[in-house]
Amino acid sequence: MSKSSVATDNQILQLHIAMAEKLLAEPWRVEAVRDKLEKRYQAGLIRHSGYIHWFSILDCIDQPDLFKQTLLDEGERMRKLRRRTILIGILSEEERSAIMADKS
């Protein structure tokens, strides 16, 4: 993997750490994420395996350690899923910018 790919994956991981914390603090946001997942799946924008993986992650939101462990897994599969995340709109532009500025 190139240095730029590693750097990109690290930035994406940092964003997902923040998104995980925000979802755990504000679990009411999960319903909108589930809706987004369903819409992407119905539109053919996400494969069945990706759909099942994301669905399983969201399904364990009531188990914070498991939720974070699964979402933040550094394996190849999860890195690819995070690159096409369904967790858009969780962070404000200010939150996202602060994370990106802090990690650059």
C-alpha positions as YAML, in Angstrom:
chain: A
units: angstrom
residues:
- id: 1
  name: MET
  ca: [0.00, 0.00, 0.00]
- id: 2
  name: SER
  ca: [1.34, 3.44, -0.88]
- id: 3
  name: LYS
  ca: [2.14, 6.08, 1.72]
- id: 4
  name: SER
  ca: [-0.75, 8.22, 0.47]
- id: 5
  name: SER
  ca: [-3.18, 5.28, 0.83]
- id: 6
  name: VAL
  ca: [-1.98, 4.67, 4.37]
- id: 7
  name: ALA
  ca: [-2.34, 8.38, 5.20]
- id: 8
  name: THR
  ca: [-5.84, 8.47, 3.69]
- id: 9
  name: ASP
  ca: [-6.87, 5.36, 5.61]
- id: 10
  name: ASN
  ca: [-5.53, 6.91, 8.83]
- id: 11
  name: GLN
  ca: [-7.52, 10.12, 8.24]
- id: 12
  name: ILE
  ca: [-10.65, 8.11, 7.49]
- id: 13
  name: LEU
  ca: [-10.07, 6.07, 10.66]
- id: 14
  name: GLN
  ca: [-9.75, 9.24, 12.75]
- id: 15
  name: LEU
  ca: [-13.02, 10.53, 11.31]
- id: 16
  name: HIS
  ca: [-14.71, 7.21, 12.12]
- id: 17
  name: ILE
  ca: [-13.41, 7.31, 15.69]
- id: 18
  name: ALA
  ca: [-15.13, 10.69, 16.09]
- id: 19
  name: MET
  ca: [-18.27, 9.47, 14.33]
- id: 20
  name: ALA
  ca: [-18.42, 6.40, 16.58]
- id: 21
  name: GLU
  ca: [-18.17, 8.55, 19.69]
- id: 22
  name: LYS
  ca: [-20.85, 10.90, 18.41]
- id: 23
  name: LEU
  ca: [-23.21, 8.04, 17.49]
- id: 24
  name: LEU
  ca: [-22.74, 6.49, 20.91]
- id: 25
  name: ALA
  ca: [-23.41, 9.85, 22.58]
- id: 26
  name: GLU
  ca: [-26.40, 10.56, 20.32]
- id: 27
  name: PRO
  ca: [-27.88, 7.15, 19.41]
- id: 28
  name: TRP
  ca: [-30.97, 8.78, 17.91]
- id: 29
  name: ARG
  ca: [-28.78, 9.47, 14.84]
- id: 30
  name: VAL
  ca: [-28.55, 5.75, 14.03]
- id: 31
  name: GLU
  ca: [-32.02, 5.65, 12.48]
- id: 32
  name: ALA
  ca: [-30.98, 8.13, 9.76]
- id: 33
  name: VAL
  ca: [-27.88, 6.03, 9.10]
- id: 34
  name: ARG
  ca: [-30.01, 2.91, 8.76]
- id: 35
  name: ASP
  ca: [-32.27, 4.75, 6.31]
- id: 36
  name: LYS
  ca: [-29.21, 5.81, 4.29]
- id: 37
  name: LEU
  ca: [-27.98, 2.21, 4.25]
- id: 38
  name: GLU
  ca: [-31.35, 0.95, 3.01]
- id: 39
  name: LYS
  ca: [-31.53, 3.59, 0.27]
- id: 40
  name: ARG
  ca: [-28.01, 2.83, -0.96]
- id: 41
  name: TYR
  ca: [-28.76, -0.89, -0.98]
- id: 42
  name: GLN
  ca: [-32.08, -0.46, -2.80]
- id: 43
  name: ALA
  ca: [-30.38, 1.79, -5.37]
- id: 44
  name: GLY
  ca: [-27.71, -0.85, -6.00]
- id: 45
  name: LEU
  ca: [-24.95, 1.38, -4.65]
- id: 46
  name: ILE
  ca: [-23.82, -1.15, -2.06]
- id: 47
  name: ARG
  ca: [-23.28, -4.88, -2.41]
- id: 48
  name: HIS
  ca: [-25.20, -7.35, -0.30]
- id: 49
  name: SER
  ca: [-22.09, -8.27, 1.71]
- id: 50
  name: GLY
  ca: [-21.40, -4.59, 2.47]
- id: 51
  name: TYR
  ca: [-25.03, -4.08, 3.40]
- id: 52
  name: ILE
  ca: [-24.91, -7.01, 5.84]
- id: 53
  name: HIS
  ca: [-21.62, -5.79, 7.31]
- id: 54
  name: TRP
  ca: [-22.89, -2.24, 7.91]
- id: 55
  name: PHE
  ca: [-26.23, -3.55, 9.20]
- id: 56
  name: SER
  ca: [-24.38, -5.75, 11.71]
- id: 57
  name: ILE
  ca: [-22.24, -2.84, 12.88]
- id: 58
  name: LEU
  ca: [-25.27, -0.62, 13.43]
- id: 59
  name: ASP
  ca: [-27.09, -3.46, 15.12]
- id: 60
  name: CYS
  ca: [-24.54, -3.54, 17.96]
- id: 61
  name: ILE
  ca: [-24.81, 0.18, 18.82]
- id: 62
  name: ASP
  ca: [-26.15, -0.88, 22.26]
- id: 63
  name: GLN
  ca: [-22.81, -2.59, 22.94]
- id: 64
  name: PRO
  ca: [-20.36, 0.34, 22.72]
- id: 65
  name: ASP
  ca: [-17.15, -1.71, 22.92]
- id: 66
  name: LEU
  ca: [-18.28, -4.13, 20.22]
- id: 67
  name: PHE
  ca: [-19.61, -1.29, 18.07]
- id: 68
  name: LYS
  ca: [-16.28, 0.56, 18.17]
- id: 69
  name: GLN
  ca: [-14.21, -2.59, 17.80]
- id: 70
  name: THR
  ca: [-16.13, -3.60, 14.68]
- id: 71
  name: LEU
  ca: [-16.35, -0.13, 13.10]
- id: 72
  name: LEU
  ca: [-12.71, 0.68, 13.76]
- id: 73
  name: ASP
  ca: [-11.28, -2.72, 12.78]
- id: 74
  name: GLU
  ca: [-8.10, -2.14, 10.78]
- id: 75
  name: GLY
  ca: [-8.52, -5.14, 8.51]
- id: 76
  name: GLU
  ca: [-8.69, -4.74, 4.74]
- id: 77
  name: ARG
  ca: [-12.45, -5.34, 4.57]
- id: 78
  name: MET
  ca: [-13.32, -2.61, 7.05]
- id: 79
  name: ARG
  ca: [-10.82, -0.17, 5.53]
- id: 80
  name: LYS
  ca: [-12.60, -0.57, 2.19]
- id: 81
  name: LEU
  ca: [-16.02, -0.11, 3.78]
- id: 82
  name: ARG
  ca: [-14.91, 3.01, 5.62]
- id: 83
  name: ARG
  ca: [-13.70, 4.52, 2.34]
- id: 84
  name: ARG
  ca: [-17.33, 4.34, 1.15]
- id: 85
  name: THR
  ca: [-18.88, 5.02, 4.52]
- id: 86
  name: ILE
  ca: [-22.58, 5.32, 5.21]
- id: 87
  name: LEU
  ca: [-21.80, 7.54, 8.20]
- id: 88
  name: ILE
  ca: [-21.91, 10.76, 6.20]
- id: 89
  name: GLY
  ca: [-23.54, 13.71, 7.89]
- id: 90
  name: ILE
  ca: [-22.71, 12.58, 11.41]
- id: 91
  name: LEU
  ca: [-19.98, 15.14, 11.94]
- id: 92
  name: SER
  ca: [-20.51, 18.84, 11.30]
- id: 93
  name: GLU
  ca: [-18.16, 20.48, 8.82]
- id: 94
  name: GLU
  ca: [-16.44, 22.17, 11.77]
- id: 95
  name: GLU
  ca: [-15.90, 18.84, 13.56]
- id: 96
  name: ARG
  ca: [-14.62, 17.19, 10.38]
- id: 97
  name: SER
  ca: [-12.28, 20.09, 9.58]
- id: 98
  name: ALA
  ca: [-10.87, 20.11, 13.12]
- id: 99
  name: ILE
  ca: [-10.07, 16.39, 12.88]
- id: 100
  name: MET
  ca: [-8.48, 16.78, 9.46]
- id: 101
  name: ALA
  ca: [-6.42, 19.78, 10.62]
- id: 102
  name: ASP
  ca: [-5.31, 17.94, 13.75]
- id: 103
  name: LYS
  ca: [-4.13, 14.90, 11.77]
- id: 104
  name: SER
  ca: [-2.31, 16.63, 8.94]
...
